[in-house]
């Protein structure tokens, strides 16, 4: 089969790889309907995260189950399934509390390489959720979004306690930030401030439910959020970038007693305990437990209540993955969908 | 009147100071029934926090109202009142949300010096809570504890979401940590792990409701908490010290999805965003909004449901404040009560 390999920063190649097979009784093998490039993939593509020789890449996936191991009970061949970027058993105490990405038995799907034609998914019953029926083709991008980027924005909004009566600010206008706007809207937030300086992203943010746009960044952006909130700051701030600057922007834009939901994978973030102490904010985040939200997200997608797939503004065949990475790296595309 | 002054690290003197008067229409002047030395005072007593020439000190106080300004409506002369260490209006949006210590109009009472015979309290209606009737003498220490150290332990327990079905660990066996144990018990926690290596503090922790004692510190302490919790960590951890080591101990002892309530004033704490991200904990804390909890705490004290005053294991006349500081600095006393 064909699969993408990251050889070195800036060097993605699609090449022939061995077809995956059932290795453990809890595995499934799926034939991918779609996969995509994640902002997280860019950390290693840009060399900010070390790249250690050629490695399979990609962790967002939807597709049709081809084969399951002998211990798989719920997932069946022929089903259309949405996956999560960490495999998890979904039965342990941590999973049952909604933190499947910290499951003691978790396995990173990225190491198996979902930017490919086929994928072995460990712990299939815990990791995959089947759609009620095979979806029409136009819903596939939205279902693919659910497997990470929507789930991550959703977790950011939940961690920030977005909801009725609350003003939500979103730091970051990548796909996660934009879908954080969508999630905040679904959760009933009164007002949603998108922080973005790109016209096309502002436009999508507004279509997803943003009521205000702030183009300033850093402490200037914080001052604008305060100006929009009686000098107090937002009740809820979603951090969807992962740099030190964006994290401080999020904490400082939050009112005392408010909630920061941070889902940008932290790179170079160092928090001063003293500033955090006197900020009085609630801080929660981490790798989004997408599995927690998959049933609800899938339902909203198949009933056409939400359309998260619109974050894909570039679609390429899998063998042009390298161009998909370049377009995102250069911010020509918000997010690239790959057709295996 | 007599009042304590901090001249320099290690140098506390009780000397004659001008009697406080009503300066603003929202002030009250109270005659103190009792005051005390706080762990927070030790940061400057030890020179860890800079001392800038002689300054009044002390921020925990109960007493009888002598005089009120013309705009004070609820607080009346003759009432016995319990104060908070930050004055707050208790009417603004931040106060109403329960974060009085971040009130935009807050004033630190410590700058006025509560280790004294009399005290001017700004924003009296917002800051003070009167007891239903003048309390008997034996309840005064517990009411004094409510003005900071109990309120701080209580906020730590609330921030850590201590409650039914949850295992709570408490980092720090000072008065705040011990009262964090008491608060966790009141909030209905199933199991309370006190981290302490001092026999007398372990004893009080157990009397306050601790079910387990862990004597190890740092990562060894974390390993013990995990051993007691099926390898997962506690649901709730109260951090009641404020050093980098204690904060990391608290975060690492918390299970994914669990809650850290940190109330030790942060000194030298630097949090790695990456470790925090993958810890999956909720982090909340800061200067305790004691005012939020005062009505409930006072009720529990006057009905003799709780006895937080037992953390005072040394009582001295105000003019021996210097010895009260020394005893706490050398850990000969958990907490010193001063009789003005």
XYZ file of C-alpha atoms in Angstrom:
680
model
C 0.000 0.000 0.000
C 0.996 3.657 -0.198
C 1.865 5.580 2.968
C 3.535 8.863 3.879
C 6.932 8.833 5.576
C 8.649 11.769 7.229
C 12.335 11.466 6.399
C 13.592 14.727 7.854
C 12.276 18.231 8.477
C 10.612 19.374 5.258
C 10.998 15.965 3.631
C 7.759 13.958 3.349
C 7.603 11.096 0.844
C 4.773 8.795 -0.103
C 6.059 5.324 -0.772
C 5.166 1.677 -0.858
C 4.832 0.176 2.643
C 3.825 -3.288 3.830
C 0.068 -3.728 4.241
C -0.870 -3.792 7.925
C -2.239 -7.007 9.409
C -3.942 -8.044 12.623
C -1.100 -8.389 15.153
C -3.111 -8.657 18.341
C -6.569 -10.055 18.985
C -7.849 -6.555 19.850
C -6.693 -4.970 16.547
C -8.697 -3.900 13.552
C -7.414 -3.126 10.078
C -9.225 -0.389 8.216
C -9.129 0.868 4.652
C -8.992 4.645 4.888
C -11.629 6.801 3.219
C -9.725 9.964 4.105
C -6.815 11.180 6.205
C -5.195 14.563 6.687
C -2.286 16.686 7.881
C -2.421 17.987 11.459
C -0.914 21.126 12.961
C 0.882 18.711 15.284
C 2.580 17.075 12.288
C 4.073 20.473 11.481
C 6.081 20.542 14.755
C 8.265 17.726 13.400
C 7.957 18.823 9.748
C 9.440 22.142 10.846
C 12.150 20.459 12.910
C 10.886 22.000 16.172
C 10.323 18.465 17.361
C 13.222 16.104 16.614
C 12.840 13.758 13.637
C 14.649 10.466 14.111
C 15.038 8.956 10.669
C 12.221 7.934 8.301
C 9.011 7.368 10.231
C 5.377 6.757 9.299
C 3.263 9.826 10.011
C -0.394 10.844 10.410
C -2.949 10.156 13.136
C -6.340 11.329 11.798
C -8.439 8.793 9.985
C -11.829 7.506 8.953
C -12.535 4.440 6.903
C -14.108 1.043 6.486
C -13.207 -1.899 8.685
C -11.682 -4.728 6.665
C -10.718 -7.195 9.381
C -10.859 -7.494 13.153
C -8.975 -9.605 15.711
C -10.626 -12.451 17.563
C -11.248 -10.401 20.741
C -12.978 -7.504 18.978
C -16.675 -7.544 19.883
C -18.320 -4.250 18.920
C -16.495 -3.185 15.770
C -17.295 -5.276 12.712
C -15.956 -5.591 9.155
C -17.846 -3.333 6.758
C -18.575 -0.617 9.310
C -17.539 2.959 8.605
C -15.549 4.115 11.635
C -14.046 7.276 13.069
C -10.838 6.878 15.039
C -8.928 8.670 17.777
C -5.264 9.604 17.693
C -4.516 7.554 20.802
C -5.820 4.019 20.964
C -7.391 3.367 24.374
C -9.221 0.495 26.056
C -12.194 2.722 27.027
C -12.959 0.425 29.943
C -10.445 1.411 32.645
C -11.114 3.952 35.381
C -9.238 6.736 33.546
C -11.124 6.120 30.283
C -14.446 5.939 32.089
C -13.699 9.299 33.685
C -13.340 10.713 30.152
C -9.542 10.864 29.806
C -8.990 8.190 27.176
C -5.803 9.903 25.936
C -4.267 9.127 29.352
C -5.449 5.498 29.349
C -2.707 3.373 30.954
C -2.929 1.109 27.871
C -2.921 3.894 25.305
C -0.938 3.615 22.076
C -0.170 6.512 19.755
C -1.725 5.835 16.369
C 0.664 8.340 14.819
C 3.523 5.856 15.201
C 1.599 3.510 12.874
C 1.110 6.188 10.250
C -2.470 7.080 9.331
C -1.475 9.015 6.206
C -1.754 5.773 4.272
C -4.188 3.557 2.422
C -4.643 1.115 5.283
C -4.092 1.270 9.040
C -3.885 -1.165 11.904
C -5.830 0.258 14.864
C -4.993 -1.226 18.279
C -7.724 -1.692 20.916
C -10.347 -1.376 18.182
C -13.398 -1.618 20.449
C -12.098 1.140 22.696
C -10.741 3.405 19.983
C -13.169 3.351 17.069
C -16.759 4.554 16.847
C -18.935 3.378 13.946
C -21.340 5.705 12.181
C -25.020 4.632 12.231
C -24.720 3.818 8.512
C -22.156 4.334 5.747
C -22.055 8.121 5.295
C -22.577 9.962 2.005
C -19.311 11.166 0.508
C -19.904 14.813 1.371
C -19.914 14.013 5.106
C -16.540 12.262 5.051
C -14.457 15.442 5.621
C -16.527 16.380 8.683
C -16.253 12.866 10.110
C -12.511 12.983 9.495
C -12.361 16.284 11.375
C -14.004 14.590 14.351
C -11.076 12.176 14.680
C -8.808 14.925 15.999
C -9.186 18.542 15.095
C -12.865 18.916 15.989
C -12.436 16.724 19.059
C -9.502 18.868 20.119
C -11.355 22.142 19.667
C -14.308 20.585 21.453
C -12.164 19.531 24.416
C -10.660 23.031 24.529
C -14.156 24.517 24.727
C -15.267 22.009 27.380
C -12.059 22.532 29.419
C -12.645 26.296 29.180
C -16.236 25.692 30.350
C -17.717 27.457 27.357
C -21.465 27.641 27.830
C -24.522 29.836 28.328
C -23.877 33.206 29.943
C -20.190 33.084 29.148
C -17.900 35.024 26.837
C -15.340 32.803 25.141
C -12.099 33.988 23.529
C -10.153 31.737 21.177
C -6.379 32.133 20.780
C -5.295 30.613 17.473
C -7.037 30.622 14.090
C -5.825 27.273 12.825
C -8.280 24.456 12.316
C -8.385 23.671 16.062
C -9.093 27.284 16.978
C -11.804 27.575 14.337
C -13.448 24.385 15.540
C -13.088 25.661 19.107
C -15.336 28.515 17.927
C -17.803 25.984 16.500
C -17.738 23.952 19.734
C -18.228 27.036 21.927
C -21.251 27.941 19.806
C -22.694 24.428 20.135
C -22.116 24.533 23.897
C -24.221 27.682 24.058
C -21.670 30.459 24.644
C -23.188 33.949 24.512
C -20.297 35.662 22.852
C -17.261 34.292 21.047
C -14.180 36.393 20.371
C -11.943 34.925 17.655
C -8.357 36.182 17.686
C -7.220 36.172 14.055
C -5.530 38.418 11.551
C -6.283 36.383 8.411
C -9.342 37.418 6.428
C -10.303 33.916 5.229
C -9.998 32.487 8.741
C -11.942 35.388 10.258
C -14.686 34.680 7.757
C -14.939 31.000 8.687
C -14.767 31.914 12.402
C -17.775 34.179 11.947
C -19.643 31.511 10.003
C -18.909 29.094 12.856
C -20.349 31.515 15.421
C -17.734 34.119 16.354
C -19.360 37.407 17.364
C -16.173 39.490 17.581
C -12.794 39.464 15.890
C -9.617 40.681 17.591
C -6.630 41.075 15.289
C -4.092 42.139 17.937
C -1.795 39.586 19.519
C 0.038 39.223 22.819
C -0.631 41.850 25.467
C -2.330 44.091 22.874
C -4.729 41.269 22.136
C -5.292 40.811 25.878
C -6.100 44.516 26.208
C -8.672 44.235 23.392
C -10.363 41.221 25.004
C -10.536 43.146 28.284
C -11.975 46.149 26.477
C -14.720 43.887 25.109
C -15.454 42.429 28.578
C -15.816 45.422 30.935
C -12.117 45.302 31.744
C -12.419 41.860 33.321
C -11.339 39.381 30.653
C -13.245 36.479 29.111
C -14.914 33.807 31.221
C -13.456 31.096 28.988
C -10.356 31.133 26.795
C -9.410 28.347 24.407
C -5.670 28.135 23.727
C -5.131 26.430 20.365
C -1.514 27.155 19.443
C 0.907 25.779 22.056
C 3.612 28.434 22.231
C 4.667 30.314 25.349
C 3.272 33.532 23.881
C -0.122 32.064 23.057
C -0.390 30.432 26.477
C 0.359 33.710 28.263
C -2.087 35.504 25.950
C -4.752 32.980 26.950
C -4.079 33.167 30.703
C -3.950 36.978 30.702
C -7.151 37.296 28.649
C -9.075 35.227 31.233
C -10.854 36.919 34.138
C -10.141 35.852 37.740
C -12.108 32.687 38.373
C -12.372 32.065 34.620
C -11.248 28.983 32.720
C -8.419 28.403 30.241
C -8.765 25.291 28.069
C -5.408 24.663 26.419
C -5.104 22.176 23.612
C -2.185 23.452 21.548
C 0.602 20.922 22.162
C 2.951 22.844 24.460
C 6.324 23.737 22.965
C 8.655 25.948 25.004
C 5.920 26.933 27.462
C 7.231 27.831 30.941
C 4.653 29.173 33.390
C 5.591 31.420 36.271
C 3.923 30.037 39.380
C 3.567 33.538 40.793
C 1.731 34.912 37.762
C -0.474 31.840 37.587
C -1.240 32.078 41.334
C -2.416 35.659 41.147
C -4.242 35.162 37.828
C -6.831 33.084 39.704
C -7.682 31.180 36.526
C -8.610 27.540 36.150
C -6.195 25.785 33.838
C -7.027 22.534 32.122
C -6.078 20.890 28.892
C -3.726 18.400 27.323
C -4.141 15.795 24.597
C -7.835 15.881 23.765
C -9.746 12.748 24.783
C -11.494 12.737 21.421
C -13.069 9.359 22.169
C -15.178 10.991 24.921
C -16.816 13.290 22.412
C -16.990 11.043 19.308
C -20.559 9.732 19.734
C -21.949 13.255 20.233
C -19.838 14.772 17.451
C -20.752 12.016 14.986
C -24.420 12.549 15.768
C -24.162 16.298 15.143
C -22.370 15.626 11.847
C -24.666 12.956 10.419
C -27.702 15.076 11.300
C -25.941 17.940 9.487
C -26.107 20.189 12.568
C -22.426 21.100 12.254
C -20.034 21.126 9.320
C -16.507 20.983 10.730
C -15.189 19.607 7.422
C -15.081 23.150 6.067
C -11.675 23.602 7.721
C -10.266 21.469 4.894
C -9.526 24.074 2.260
C -7.153 21.882 0.271
C -7.801 18.322 -0.904
C -5.061 16.282 -2.555
C -4.477 12.666 -3.473
C -2.362 10.889 -0.842
C 0.648 10.701 -3.156
C 0.796 14.514 -3.141
C 1.100 14.647 0.653
C 4.360 16.625 0.401
C 2.512 19.515 -1.231
C -0.171 19.247 1.457
C 2.464 19.763 4.138
C 4.075 22.662 2.254
C 0.744 24.448 1.844
C 0.020 24.252 5.564
C 3.570 25.158 6.546
C 3.342 28.275 4.380
C -0.167 28.978 5.702
C -1.590 28.763 2.179
C -3.994 26.147 3.550
C -5.741 25.852 6.899
C -5.808 22.063 6.659
C -5.086 19.523 3.959
C -7.282 16.491 3.382
C -5.598 13.526 1.688
C -7.531 11.005 -0.437
C -5.941 7.553 -0.238
C -1.822 51.258 70.530
C 0.670 48.390 70.228
C 1.392 46.853 66.837
C 3.994 44.529 65.334
C 6.467 45.898 62.811
C 8.761 43.873 60.570
C 12.060 45.767 60.419
C 14.126 43.267 58.487
C 14.318 39.499 58.039
C 14.235 37.963 61.519
C 13.543 41.302 63.180
C 9.948 41.753 64.409
C 9.284 44.432 67.040
C 6.077 45.358 68.829
C 5.913 49.082 69.329
C 3.583 52.000 69.889
C 1.714 52.994 66.685
C -0.944 55.623 66.034
C -4.476 54.376 66.621
C -6.309 53.810 63.332
C -9.236 56.065 62.484
C -12.020 56.081 59.888
C -10.382 57.429 56.731
C -13.078 56.626 54.208
C -16.824 56.358 54.575
C -16.657 52.602 53.876
C -14.104 51.882 56.657
C -14.619 50.252 60.031
C -12.238 50.298 62.982
C -12.152 47.162 65.069
C -10.600 46.303 68.422
C -8.923 42.938 67.932
C -9.838 39.965 70.093
C -7.080 37.867 68.562
C -4.594 37.886 65.685
C -1.858 35.505 64.599
C 1.233 34.760 62.553
C 0.738 33.308 59.072
C 2.987 31.015 57.065
C 2.879 33.807 54.479
C 4.463 36.202 57.004
C 7.422 33.825 57.188
C 8.308 34.411 53.515
C 9.355 37.974 54.402
C 10.520 37.065 57.937
C 12.940 34.637 56.281
C 14.020 37.184 53.691
C 12.734 35.042 50.797
C 10.401 37.923 49.975
C 12.117 41.328 50.071
C 11.548 43.484 53.167
C 11.562 47.181 52.423
C 12.208 48.943 55.749
C 9.947 48.785 58.819
C 6.412 47.808 57.862
C 3.262 46.874 59.760
C 2.550 43.162 59.429
C -0.286 40.674 59.963
C -3.505 40.026 58.052
C -5.585 37.609 60.165
C -8.002 39.123 62.623
C -11.226 38.900 64.591
C -12.592 41.490 66.945
C -15.304 43.886 67.946
C -16.380 46.795 65.765
C -15.710 50.122 67.461
C -16.661 52.592 64.756
C -17.906 52.574 61.163
C -17.842 55.120 58.351
C -20.981 56.858 57.167
C -21.487 54.561 54.149
C -21.269 51.326 56.117
C -24.727 49.717 56.225
C -24.487 46.102 57.397
C -21.617 46.119 59.886
C -22.420 47.858 63.190
C -20.463 48.913 66.268
C -20.481 46.251 68.945
C -20.618 43.311 66.496
C -18.008 40.580 66.698
C -16.583 40.196 63.184
C -14.323 37.912 61.218
C -12.231 39.530 58.508
C -10.553 38.546 55.268
C -6.950 39.280 54.328
C -7.979 41.258 51.261
C -10.663 43.892 51.657
C -13.206 43.589 48.816
C -16.455 45.296 47.844
C -18.321 41.961 47.556
C -20.745 43.522 45.077
C -18.849 43.552 41.755
C -19.052 40.811 39.152
C -15.761 39.213 40.261
C -16.805 39.156 43.929
C -20.230 37.781 43.074
C -18.558 34.988 41.145
C -16.719 34.075 44.371
C -13.297 35.587 43.704
C -13.236 38.407 46.253
C -9.435 38.288 46.505
C -9.337 39.433 42.872
C -11.905 42.217 43.377
C -10.866 45.192 41.242
C -11.219 47.318 44.413
C -9.345 44.979 46.713
C -6.913 46.270 49.317
C -4.387 44.124 51.166
C -5.146 44.263 54.878
C -1.606 43.111 55.608
C -0.288 46.553 54.620
C -2.348 47.992 57.504
C -0.916 45.513 59.998
C -3.398 43.246 61.774
C -0.893 42.100 64.403
C -2.010 45.034 66.522
C -4.587 46.097 69.070
C -6.766 47.927 66.599
C -7.220 47.815 62.831
C -8.838 49.921 60.153
C -10.689 47.639 57.739
C -11.489 49.118 54.310
C -14.747 48.210 52.531
C -16.156 46.974 55.830
C -19.499 45.752 54.467
C -17.770 43.715 51.801
C -14.920 42.404 53.917
C -16.282 41.576 57.365
C -18.821 38.978 58.453
C -20.435 39.283 61.891
C -21.061 36.258 64.085
C -24.723 35.659 65.055
C -23.852 36.748 68.626
C -20.683 37.536 70.571
C -18.856 34.201 70.748
C -17.670 32.521 73.929
C -13.922 32.897 74.479
C -13.095 29.313 73.575
C -14.433 29.800 70.020
C -12.245 32.836 69.293
C -9.245 30.822 68.023
C -11.434 28.909 65.558
C -13.072 32.112 64.308
C -9.622 33.632 63.914
C -8.581 30.592 61.870
C -11.514 31.255 59.537
C -10.078 34.653 58.589
C -7.283 33.072 56.566
C -5.830 29.700 57.318
C -9.095 27.743 57.403
C -10.460 29.727 54.471
C -7.284 28.972 52.550
C -7.371 25.257 53.299
C -11.067 25.288 52.397
C -10.433 26.966 49.062
C -7.655 24.450 48.378
C -10.103 21.613 48.993
C -12.833 23.238 46.873
C -10.360 24.009 44.057
C -9.199 20.381 44.201
C -12.869 19.317 44.045
C -12.609 17.269 47.212
C -15.907 15.484 47.748
C -17.738 12.175 47.912
C -16.177 9.324 45.978
C -12.822 11.040 45.803
C -9.405 10.401 47.295
C -7.688 13.603 48.398
C -3.959 14.017 49.043
C -2.624 17.020 50.936
C 0.910 18.296 50.307
C 2.080 20.335 53.307
C 1.441 19.772 57.005
C 1.396 23.394 58.117
C -1.811 24.920 59.411
C -3.211 25.344 55.879
C -2.511 21.746 54.962
C -4.041 20.478 58.199
C -7.147 22.579 57.657
C -7.215 21.373 54.060
C -7.636 17.919 55.589
C -10.478 19.231 57.764
C -12.136 20.894 54.768
C -11.814 17.767 52.601
C -13.486 15.771 55.374
C -16.325 18.315 55.643
C -16.770 18.248 51.873
C -17.280 14.494 52.075
C -14.058 13.037 50.684
C -13.846 9.253 51.006
C -10.165 9.046 51.731
C -7.653 11.687 52.764
C -3.915 11.145 52.485
C -1.892 13.592 54.608
C 1.736 13.984 53.566
C 3.667 14.705 56.773
C 6.739 13.537 58.609
C 6.039 15.253 61.950
C 4.358 13.113 64.609
C 2.344 15.935 66.206
C 1.062 17.143 62.823
C 0.242 13.613 61.695
C -1.788 13.232 64.890
C -3.812 16.386 64.257
C -4.258 15.423 60.588
C -5.765 12.113 61.677
C -8.028 13.842 64.191
C -9.152 16.174 61.391
C -10.039 13.227 59.150
C -6.915 11.926 57.404
C -7.182 8.220 56.668
C -3.605 7.665 55.515
C -0.232 9.245 56.265
C 2.586 9.393 53.720
C 5.945 10.451 55.142
C 7.900 10.411 51.865
C 8.395 13.613 49.878
C 8.956 14.529 46.228
C 8.809 11.691 43.714
C 8.978 9.104 46.533
C 5.884 10.702 48.024
C 4.223 10.631 44.600
C 5.039 6.915 44.275
C 3.429 6.254 47.682
C 0.256 8.149 46.740
C 0.063 6.126 43.513
C 0.565 2.912 45.453
C -2.424 3.860 47.613
C -4.579 4.664 44.557
C -4.231 1.665 42.204
C -1.281 3.305 40.475
C -3.417 6.194 39.217
C -2.850 9.050 41.671
C -5.341 10.943 43.821
C -8.493 12.513 42.376
C -7.789 15.728 44.308
C -4.527 17.139 45.599
C -4.271 20.204 47.827
C -0.943 22.025 47.514
C -0.333 24.008 50.708
C 3.348 24.947 50.608
C 4.167 27.062 47.550
C 7.609 25.815 46.520
C 8.498 24.369 43.123
C 9.057 20.967 44.721
C 5.690 20.904 46.493
C 3.862 22.039 43.358
C 5.461 19.306 41.253
C 4.717 16.790 44.003
C 1.066 17.873 43.886
C 0.767 17.746 40.081
C 2.490 14.370 39.829
C 0.394 12.850 42.620
C -2.826 13.731 40.751
C -4.386 11.279 38.306
C -5.172 12.329 34.716
C -8.396 14.312 34.828
C -7.907 14.985 38.552
C -7.759 18.363 40.251
C -4.918 20.228 41.936
C -5.986 23.011 44.321
C -2.909 25.106 45.047
C -2.976 27.652 47.835
C 0.626 27.876 49.003
C 1.801 31.310 47.827
C 4.056 30.435 44.875
C 7.750 31.165 45.380
C 10.179 30.046 42.698
C 7.599 27.855 40.971
C 8.219 27.366 37.224
C 5.925 24.932 35.461
C 6.936 23.119 32.296
C 4.084 23.477 29.825
C 4.914 20.085 28.347
C 4.712 18.242 31.657
C 1.529 20.081 32.573
C -0.006 19.311 29.154
C 0.552 15.583 29.435
C -0.379 15.456 33.132
C -4.003 16.108 32.120
C -4.727 17.670 35.534
C -6.995 20.581 36.346
C -5.030 23.334 38.060
C -6.717 26.009 40.121
C -5.744 28.093 43.094
C -4.362 31.433 44.126
C -5.126 33.758 47.017
C -8.081 32.177 48.777
C -11.342 34.116 48.465
C -11.965 33.575 52.176
C -14.980 35.899 52.061
C -16.837 33.372 49.878
C -16.607 30.729 52.580
C -16.897 32.857 55.759
C -20.663 32.496 56.357
C -20.496 28.700 56.037
C -17.283 28.409 58.072
C -18.613 30.650 60.860
C -21.764 28.559 61.042
C -19.768 25.326 61.339
C -17.640 26.890 64.086
C -20.393 28.406 66.226
C -22.345 25.135 66.035
C -19.118 23.413 67.162
C -19.133 21.150 64.098
C -15.468 21.914 63.371
C -12.614 23.084 65.573
C -9.989 24.642 63.302
C -8.563 26.638 66.225
C -6.590 23.576 67.284
C -3.895 24.512 64.769
C -2.840 27.212 67.249
C -0.410 25.326 69.452
C 1.226 28.432 70.871
C -0.527 31.452 72.381
C 1.409 34.554 73.354
C 0.618 38.124 74.299
C 0.982 40.465 71.314
C 4.115 42.057 72.751
C 5.878 38.686 72.471
C 5.182 38.452 68.719
C 8.917 38.085 68.011
C 8.994 34.788 69.895
C 5.841 33.728 68.037
C 7.648 34.206 64.721
C 10.771 32.399 65.949
C 8.748 29.403 67.132
C 7.070 29.057 63.732
C 10.274 29.675 61.811
C 11.982 26.887 63.775
C 8.888 24.694 63.388
C 8.481 24.492 67.163
C 4.925 25.747 66.643
C 2.413 25.039 63.877
C 0.808 28.458 64.330
C 1.050 31.235 66.923
C -1.993 33.070 68.224
C -1.352 36.562 69.586
C -3.543 38.148 72.274
C -3.699 41.904 71.867
